[in-house]
Coordinates of C-alpha atoms in Angstrom, one line a residue:
Chain A
M18 CA 127.1 103.5 90.5
S19 CA 124.9 106.1 88.9
V20 CA 121.7 107.1 90.6
M21 CA 118.6 108.8 89.2
T22 CA 118.8 112.5 88.6
V23 CA 115.6 114.6 89.3
Y24 CA 115.5 118.0 87.7
G25 CA 113.0 119.8 89.9
D26 CA 111.9 123.2 91.2
S27 CA 111.6 123.3 95.0
I28 CA 108.4 125.5 94.8
S29 CA 106.6 123.1 92.5
G30 CA 104.1 120.6 93.8
N31 CA 104.5 118.5 90.6
C32 CA 108.2 118.2 91.5
H33 CA 107.5 117.3 95.1
K34 CA 105.4 114.3 93.9
V35 CA 108.6 112.7 92.5
K36 CA 110.6 113.4 95.7
F37 CA 107.8 112.0 97.9
V38 CA 107.6 108.7 95.9
A39 CA 111.4 108.3 95.7
E40 CA 111.8 108.9 99.5
R41 CA 108.8 106.7 100.3
L42 CA 110.3 103.8 98.3
N43 CA 113.9 104.5 99.4
L44 CA 115.0 105.1 95.8
P45 CA 118.3 107.0 95.8
F46 CA 118.3 110.2 93.7
R47 CA 120.3 113.4 93.0
W48 CA 118.2 116.6 92.9
V49 CA 119.2 119.3 90.4
E50 CA 117.4 122.5 91.3
T51 CA 115.9 124.0 88.1
S52 CA 113.9 127.2 88.6
V53 CA 110.9 128.0 86.4
L54 CA 110.9 131.6 87.6
K55 CA 114.5 132.0 86.5
K56 CA 113.7 130.4 83.2
E57 CA 116.1 127.5 83.8
T58 CA 113.6 125.2 82.1
R59 CA 114.0 127.2 78.8
T60 CA 117.8 127.0 78.4
P61 CA 119.1 125.2 75.3
E62 CA 120.7 122.6 77.6
F63 CA 117.5 121.8 79.4
L64 CA 115.4 121.8 76.2
A65 CA 117.8 119.2 74.8
L66 CA 116.9 117.0 77.8
N67 CA 113.1 117.7 77.7
P68 CA 111.8 119.5 74.6
V69 CA 108.6 120.3 76.4
G70 CA 110.6 122.6 78.8
Q71 CA 108.9 121.5 82.0
V72 CA 110.0 120.1 85.4
P73 CA 110.0 117.6 86.9
F74 CA 112.2 115.6 84.5
V75 CA 114.2 112.6 85.5
M76 CA 117.2 111.0 84.1
L77 CA 116.9 107.4 85.2
A78 CA 120.0 105.5 86.5
D79 CA 120.4 103.9 83.0
G80 CA 120.6 107.3 81.3
R81 CA 117.1 107.3 79.8
G82 CA 114.8 110.4 80.4
L83 CA 111.2 110.7 81.5
A84 CA 108.9 113.7 81.8
Q85 CA 105.4 114.4 83.3
S86 CA 105.1 114.1 87.1
N87 CA 102.4 111.5 87.2
A88 CA 104.1 109.3 84.6
I89 CA 107.3 109.5 86.6
M90 CA 105.5 108.5 89.8
L91 CA 103.8 105.5 88.0
H92 CA 107.2 104.3 86.7
L93 CA 109.0 104.6 90.1
A94 CA 106.2 103.0 92.1
H95 CA 105.6 100.1 89.8
G96 CA 105.1 96.9 91.9
S97 CA 104.7 98.9 95.2
T98 CA 101.5 99.3 97.3
L99 CA 101.3 102.9 96.0
I100 CA 99.6 101.3 92.9
P101 CA 96.7 99.0 93.7
D102 CA 96.9 95.5 92.4
E103 CA 93.1 95.2 91.9
P104 CA 92.3 96.3 88.4
Y105 CA 89.3 98.5 89.2
E106 CA 91.0 100.2 92.1
R107 CA 94.0 100.8 89.8
A108 CA 91.6 102.3 87.2
L109 CA 90.1 104.6 89.8
M110 CA 93.6 105.7 90.8
M111 CA 94.3 106.5 87.1
Q112 CA 91.1 108.4 86.9
W113 CA 92.1 110.7 89.8
L114 CA 95.6 111.1 88.3
F115 CA 94.2 112.4 85.0
W116 CA 91.6 114.5 86.8
E117 CA 94.4 116.1 89.0
Q118 CA 96.3 117.2 85.9
Y119 CA 93.3 118.4 83.9
S120 CA 91.0 119.9 86.5
H121 CA 93.0 120.5 89.8
E122 CA 96.5 121.5 88.9
T123 CA 95.3 123.9 86.2
V124 CA 93.2 125.8 88.9
I125 CA 94.8 125.4 92.4
A126 CA 98.5 125.4 91.2
V127 CA 97.9 128.2 88.6
R128 CA 96.1 130.5 91.1
R129 CA 98.8 129.8 93.7
F130 CA 101.6 130.7 91.2
H131 CA 100.0 134.0 90.2
R132 CA 99.0 135.0 93.8
H133 CA 101.9 133.7 95.8
Y134 CA 104.9 133.8 93.4
L135 CA 104.0 136.5 90.9
K136 CA 102.5 138.5 93.8
K137 CA 99.4 139.5 91.7
A138 CA 96.4 141.1 93.4
D139 CA 93.3 138.9 93.3
S140 CA 91.7 141.4 90.9
E141 CA 94.6 140.8 88.4
I142 CA 94.1 137.0 88.4
E143 CA 91.7 135.2 86.0
P144 CA 88.4 135.5 87.9
S145 CA 87.1 132.0 87.0
L146 CA 89.9 130.3 89.0
L147 CA 88.2 131.2 92.3
P148 CA 84.8 129.4 91.7
R149 CA 86.6 126.6 89.9
G150 CA 88.9 126.1 92.8
E151 CA 85.9 126.1 95.3
K152 CA 84.3 123.5 93.1
V153 CA 87.4 121.3 93.0
L154 CA 87.8 121.4 96.8
T155 CA 84.1 120.7 97.3
L156 CA 84.2 117.7 95.0
M157 CA 87.2 116.4 97.0
N158 CA 85.6 117.1 100.3
D159 CA 82.4 115.2 99.3
H160 CA 84.5 112.2 98.0
L161 CA 86.4 112.1 101.3
A162 CA 83.3 112.2 103.5
N163 CA 83.5 108.5 104.3
R164 CA 87.0 107.6 103.1
A165 CA 90.5 108.0 104.6
Y166 CA 92.2 107.9 101.1
F167 CA 91.0 108.6 97.6
V168 CA 91.0 104.9 96.4
G169 CA 90.7 101.8 98.6
E170 CA 92.0 101.6 102.1
L171 CA 95.6 102.6 101.5
L172 CA 97.7 105.5 100.5
T173 CA 98.1 105.5 96.7
L174 CA 99.6 107.7 94.0
A175 CA 96.1 109.4 93.7
D176 CA 96.7 110.9 97.2
I177 CA 100.2 111.9 96.5
A178 CA 99.3 113.6 93.2
L179 CA 96.3 115.4 94.8
V180 CA 98.0 116.4 98.0
A181 CA 101.0 118.1 96.2
Y182 CA 99.1 121.3 95.5
T183 CA 96.1 120.9 97.9
R184 CA 98.4 121.4 100.9
F185 CA 99.3 124.8 99.5
S186 CA 95.6 125.8 99.0
H187 CA 96.0 128.8 101.4
Q188 CA 98.7 130.2 99.1
A189 CA 96.1 130.0 96.3
G190 CA 93.6 131.9 98.4
F191 CA 91.5 129.0 99.7
D192 CA 91.0 128.4 103.4
L193 CA 90.8 124.6 103.9
K194 CA 88.8 125.2 107.2
Q195 CA 85.9 125.5 104.8
W196 CA 86.6 121.9 103.5
P197 CA 87.3 120.0 106.7
Q198 CA 87.5 116.5 105.2
V199 CA 90.2 117.8 102.7
R200 CA 92.1 119.4 105.5
A201 CA 92.1 116.2 107.7
W202 CA 93.2 114.2 104.6
V203 CA 96.1 116.5 103.8
A204 CA 97.3 116.2 107.4
R205 CA 97.0 112.4 107.2
V206 CA 98.9 112.1 103.9
E207 CA 101.6 114.5 105.0
K208 CA 102.1 112.3 108.2
D209 CA 102.2 109.1 106.1
L210 CA 104.8 110.7 103.9
G211 CA 106.8 111.9 106.9
V212 CA 106.9 115.5 105.6
E213 CA 106.5 118.6 107.6
S214 CA 102.9 119.9 107.3
A215 CA 102.4 122.9 105.0
L216 CA 99.0 123.7 106.5
P217 CA 98.7 127.1 108.2
Chain B
M17 CA 74.3 89.4 79.8
S18 CA 75.0 93.0 80.5
V19 CA 77.6 94.9 78.4
M20 CA 79.5 98.1 79.1
T21 CA 77.7 101.3 78.6
V22 CA 79.6 104.3 77.2
Y23 CA 78.1 107.7 77.8
G24 CA 79.7 109.8 75.0
D25 CA 79.3 112.8 72.8
S26 CA 79.8 112.0 69.1
I27 CA 81.6 115.3 68.5
S28 CA 84.2 114.7 71.3
G29 CA 87.6 113.3 70.5
N30 CA 87.9 112.2 74.2
C31 CA 84.8 110.0 73.7
H32 CA 86.1 108.6 70.4
K33 CA 89.2 107.3 72.2
V34 CA 86.9 104.9 74.2
K35 CA 85.1 103.8 71.1
F36 CA 88.3 103.2 69.2
V37 CA 89.8 101.0 71.9
A38 CA 86.6 99.0 72.5
E39 CA 86.2 98.4 68.8
R40 CA 89.9 97.5 68.3
L41 CA 89.7 94.9 71.1
N42 CA 86.2 93.6 70.2
L43 CA 84.7 94.6 73.5
P44 CA 81.0 94.9 73.2
F45 CA 79.4 98.1 74.4
R46 CA 76.2 100.2 74.2
W47 CA 76.7 103.9 73.3
V48 CA 74.4 106.5 75.1
E49 CA 74.7 109.8 73.2
T50 CA 75.2 112.5 75.8
S51 CA 75.5 116.0 74.4
V52 CA 77.8 118.6 76.0
L53 CA 76.3 121.4 74.0
K54 CA 72.8 120.4 75.1
K55 CA 74.1 120.3 78.7
E56 CA 73.2 116.6 79.0
T57 CA 76.3 116.2 81.2
R58 CA 74.9 118.6 83.8
T59 CA 71.5 116.9 84.5
P60 CA 70.9 115.6 88.0
E61 CA 70.8 112.1 86.5
F62 CA 74.1 112.4 84.8
L63 CA 75.8 114.1 87.8
A64 CA 74.7 111.2 90.0
L65 CA 76.7 108.9 87.7
N66 CA 79.7 111.2 87.3
P67 CA 79.9 114.2 89.8
V68 CA 82.6 115.8 87.6
G69 CA 80.0 116.2 84.8
Q70 CA 82.1 115.1 81.9
V71 CA 82.0 112.6 79.1
P72 CA 83.2 110.0 78.4
F73 CA 82.0 108.0 81.3
V74 CA 81.6 104.2 81.3
M75 CA 79.5 101.9 83.3
L76 CA 81.4 98.6 83.2
A77 CA 79.5 95.4 82.6
D78 CA 79.7 94.7 86.4
G79 CA 77.9 98.1 87.1
R80 CA 80.9 100.0 88.4
G81 CA 81.6 103.4 86.9
L82 CA 84.8 105.0 85.5
A83 CA 85.6 108.5 84.2
Q84 CA 88.5 110.2 82.3
S85 CA 89.1 109.1 78.8
N86 CA 92.7 108.0 79.2
A87 CA 92.0 106.1 82.5
I88 CA 89.1 104.3 80.7
M89 CA 91.4 103.4 77.8
L90 CA 94.1 102.1 80.2
H91 CA 91.5 99.9 82.0
L92 CA 90.0 98.4 78.8
A93 CA 93.4 97.8 77.1
H94 CA 95.0 96.1 80.1
G95 CA 97.0 93.1 78.8
S96 CA 96.7 94.0 75.1
T97 CA 99.5 95.2 72.8
L98 CA 98.1 98.7 73.0
I99 CA 100.0 99.0 76.3
P100 CA 103.7 98.1 76.0
D101 CA 105.0 95.4 78.3
E102 CA 108.5 96.8 78.5
P103 CA 108.5 99.1 81.6
Y104 CA 110.3 102.1 80.0
E105 CA 108.1 102.0 76.9
R106 CA 105.1 101.9 79.1
A107 CA 106.4 104.9 81.0
L108 CA 106.9 106.8 77.8
M109 CA 103.3 106.0 76.8
M110 CA 102.1 107.3 80.1
Q111 CA 104.2 110.5 79.6
W112 CA 102.4 111.1 76.3
L113 CA 99.0 110.4 77.8
F114 CA 99.5 113.0 80.5
W115 CA 101.0 115.5 78.0
E116 CA 98.0 115.0 75.8
Q117 CA 95.5 115.9 78.5
Y118 CA 97.6 118.8 79.9
S119 CA 99.1 120.4 76.8
H120 CA 97.3 119.2 73.7
E121 CA 93.6 118.7 74.5
T122 CA 93.6 122.1 76.3
V123 CA 94.7 123.8 73.1
I124 CA 93.7 121.9 70.0
A125 CA 90.3 120.6 71.3
V126 CA 89.5 123.9 73.0
R127 CA 90.2 126.0 69.9
R128 CA 88.2 123.5 67.8
F129 CA 85.3 123.7 70.1
H130 CA 85.2 127.6 70.0
R131 CA 85.8 127.8 66.3
H132 CA 83.9 124.9 64.9
Y133 CA 81.0 124.3 67.3
L134 CA 80.5 127.7 69.0
K135 CA 81.2 129.3 65.6
K136 CA 83.3 132.1 67.1
A137 CA 85.5 134.3 64.8
D138 CA 89.2 133.9 65.2
S139 CA 89.3 137.3 66.9
E140 CA 86.9 136.2 69.6
I141 CA 89.0 133.2 70.6
E142 CA 91.8 133.3 73.2
P143 CA 94.7 134.5 71.1
S144 CA 97.4 132.4 72.9
L145 CA 95.7 129.2 71.6
L146 CA 97.1 129.8 68.1
P147 CA 100.8 129.9 68.9
R148 CA 100.4 127.2 71.5
G149 CA 98.7 124.9 68.9
E150 CA 101.5 125.5 66.5
K151 CA 104.1 124.6 69.2
V152 CA 102.2 121.4 70.0
L153 CA 102.1 120.3 66.4
T154 CA 105.7 121.2 65.8
L155 CA 106.8 119.2 68.8
M156 CA 104.8 116.2 67.5
N157 CA 106.2 116.6 64.0
D158 CA 109.7 116.7 65.3
H159 CA 109.1 113.6 67.5
L160 CA 107.7 111.7 64.4
A161 CA 110.6 112.6 62.1
N162 CA 112.0 109.1 62.4
R163 CA 109.2 107.2 64.0
A164 CA 106.0 105.5 62.7
Y165 CA 104.3 105.6 66.2
F166 CA 104.8 107.7 69.3
V167 CA 106.4 104.9 71.4
G168 CA 108.2 101.8 70.2
E169 CA 107.3 100.1 66.9
L170 CA 103.6 99.5 67.5
L171 CA 100.4 101.4 67.8
T172 CA 99.8 102.2 71.5
L173 CA 97.3 104.2 73.6
A174 CA 99.6 107.2 73.1
D175 CA 98.8 107.3 69.4
I176 CA 95.0 106.8 70.0
A177 CA 94.9 109.6 72.7
L178 CA 96.9 112.0 70.5
V179 CA 95.1 111.2 67.2
A180 CA 91.7 111.8 68.7
Y181 CA 91.8 115.6 68.3
T182 CA 94.8 116.0 66.0
R183 CA 92.8 114.5 63.2
F184 CA 90.4 117.4 63.5
S185 CA 93.2 120.1 63.6
H186 CA 91.7 121.8 60.5
Q187 CA 88.5 122.5 62.5
A188 CA 90.7 124.1 65.1
G189 CA 92.3 126.3 62.4
F190 CA 95.6 124.4 61.8
D191 CA 96.5 123.1 58.3
L192 CA 98.3 119.8 58.8
K193 CA 100.1 120.3 55.5
Q194 CA 102.5 122.5 57.5
W195 CA 103.3 119.5 59.7
P196 CA 103.7 116.6 57.2
Q197 CA 104.9 114.0 59.6
V198 CA 101.9 114.6 61.8
R199 CA 99.6 114.4 58.8
A200 CA 101.1 111.0 57.6
W201 CA 100.9 109.6 61.1
V202 CA 97.2 110.6 61.5
A203 CA 96.5 108.8 58.2
R204 CA 98.5 105.7 59.4
V205 CA 96.7 105.5 62.8
E206 CA 93.2 106.1 61.2
K207 CA 94.0 103.2 58.8
D208 CA 95.2 100.9 61.7
L209 CA 92.0 101.7 63.6
G210 CA 89.8 101.1 60.5
V211 CA 88.1 104.5 60.8
E212 CA 87.2 106.8 57.9
S213 CA 89.8 109.6 57.6
A214 CA 88.8 112.9 59.1
L215 CA 91.6 114.7 57.2
P216 CA 90.4 117.2 54.6

């Protein structure tokens, strides 16, 4: 029997999302480590699989490919409680998924990559990423003031997408002690997912 | 009877997406012009509606709000042919929606805004946007080589999301004559939607 293959980089929050959902739903998969830093996403072999040259990329058990972390999560989690049944709650989950890719990943993940992996000094990193990151975390903290999860009463894909890089905020230069609701929510989601906490 | 209210900016492709879907599906709506250039998305009144401070934002007929252009389209088009029933086709549509927001809008729409609306000279615009835009259009052109639409045989939200700014590529400094499959697809989708062509 063939199983799904996940092409992923172990340092990438976007790739962790796929792993978290597959493990949560007991979906068997094979992980093929594919390093962005070693340019393994730019080889002719990988570009033949995914012309966009990004991980995560999955080859489903039936041999058909799929890219984009949030699209992969949505496909794997179809019919599970990770996607709300109620139409408006599902719409809010989608709203957070698009916000995550447009406004969160592009700030927190990018600053983390330059700081923690490319080992740049703060002065060498695009200065706007600092205030933008503070704004992102403040918006999340305010939203979580009276909520355990981003949408409704249960863990959804919105939490999994947002926790993926938020749990590494310290590597991006943000101390989550300044955003206590976010910190408590990260710990809650990590516990739900059964993963070791990344919080310092 | 109350109808949906769309807070949108007439120069924004993201806002056009919502209009295109509502008109296609004969959903009544009221349009409230909300200018980004005039900072009408940053007033206390608007931020009380959408703390992210972006358009489009819709107030549904039942008084509940929703942000993020692609999330709004997905909610309005639920159950229509604009979203494929077949799970893998639906997943591919989602893949293109996330790619559009992460890799297309951030290049084509951003370069258009600086060039066409802020009236900057090419030399004042982030230089990487030019090769990145060429790469985006080439990837789309290759994908469309043997297809009429991005996913399956019918118009889907993937086409509507991607056409929103691609039809204004010339304002971003890209001549679509260099990407003939993209140009033909733009004309096809505009005709399907019954909108006047924006192509020069």
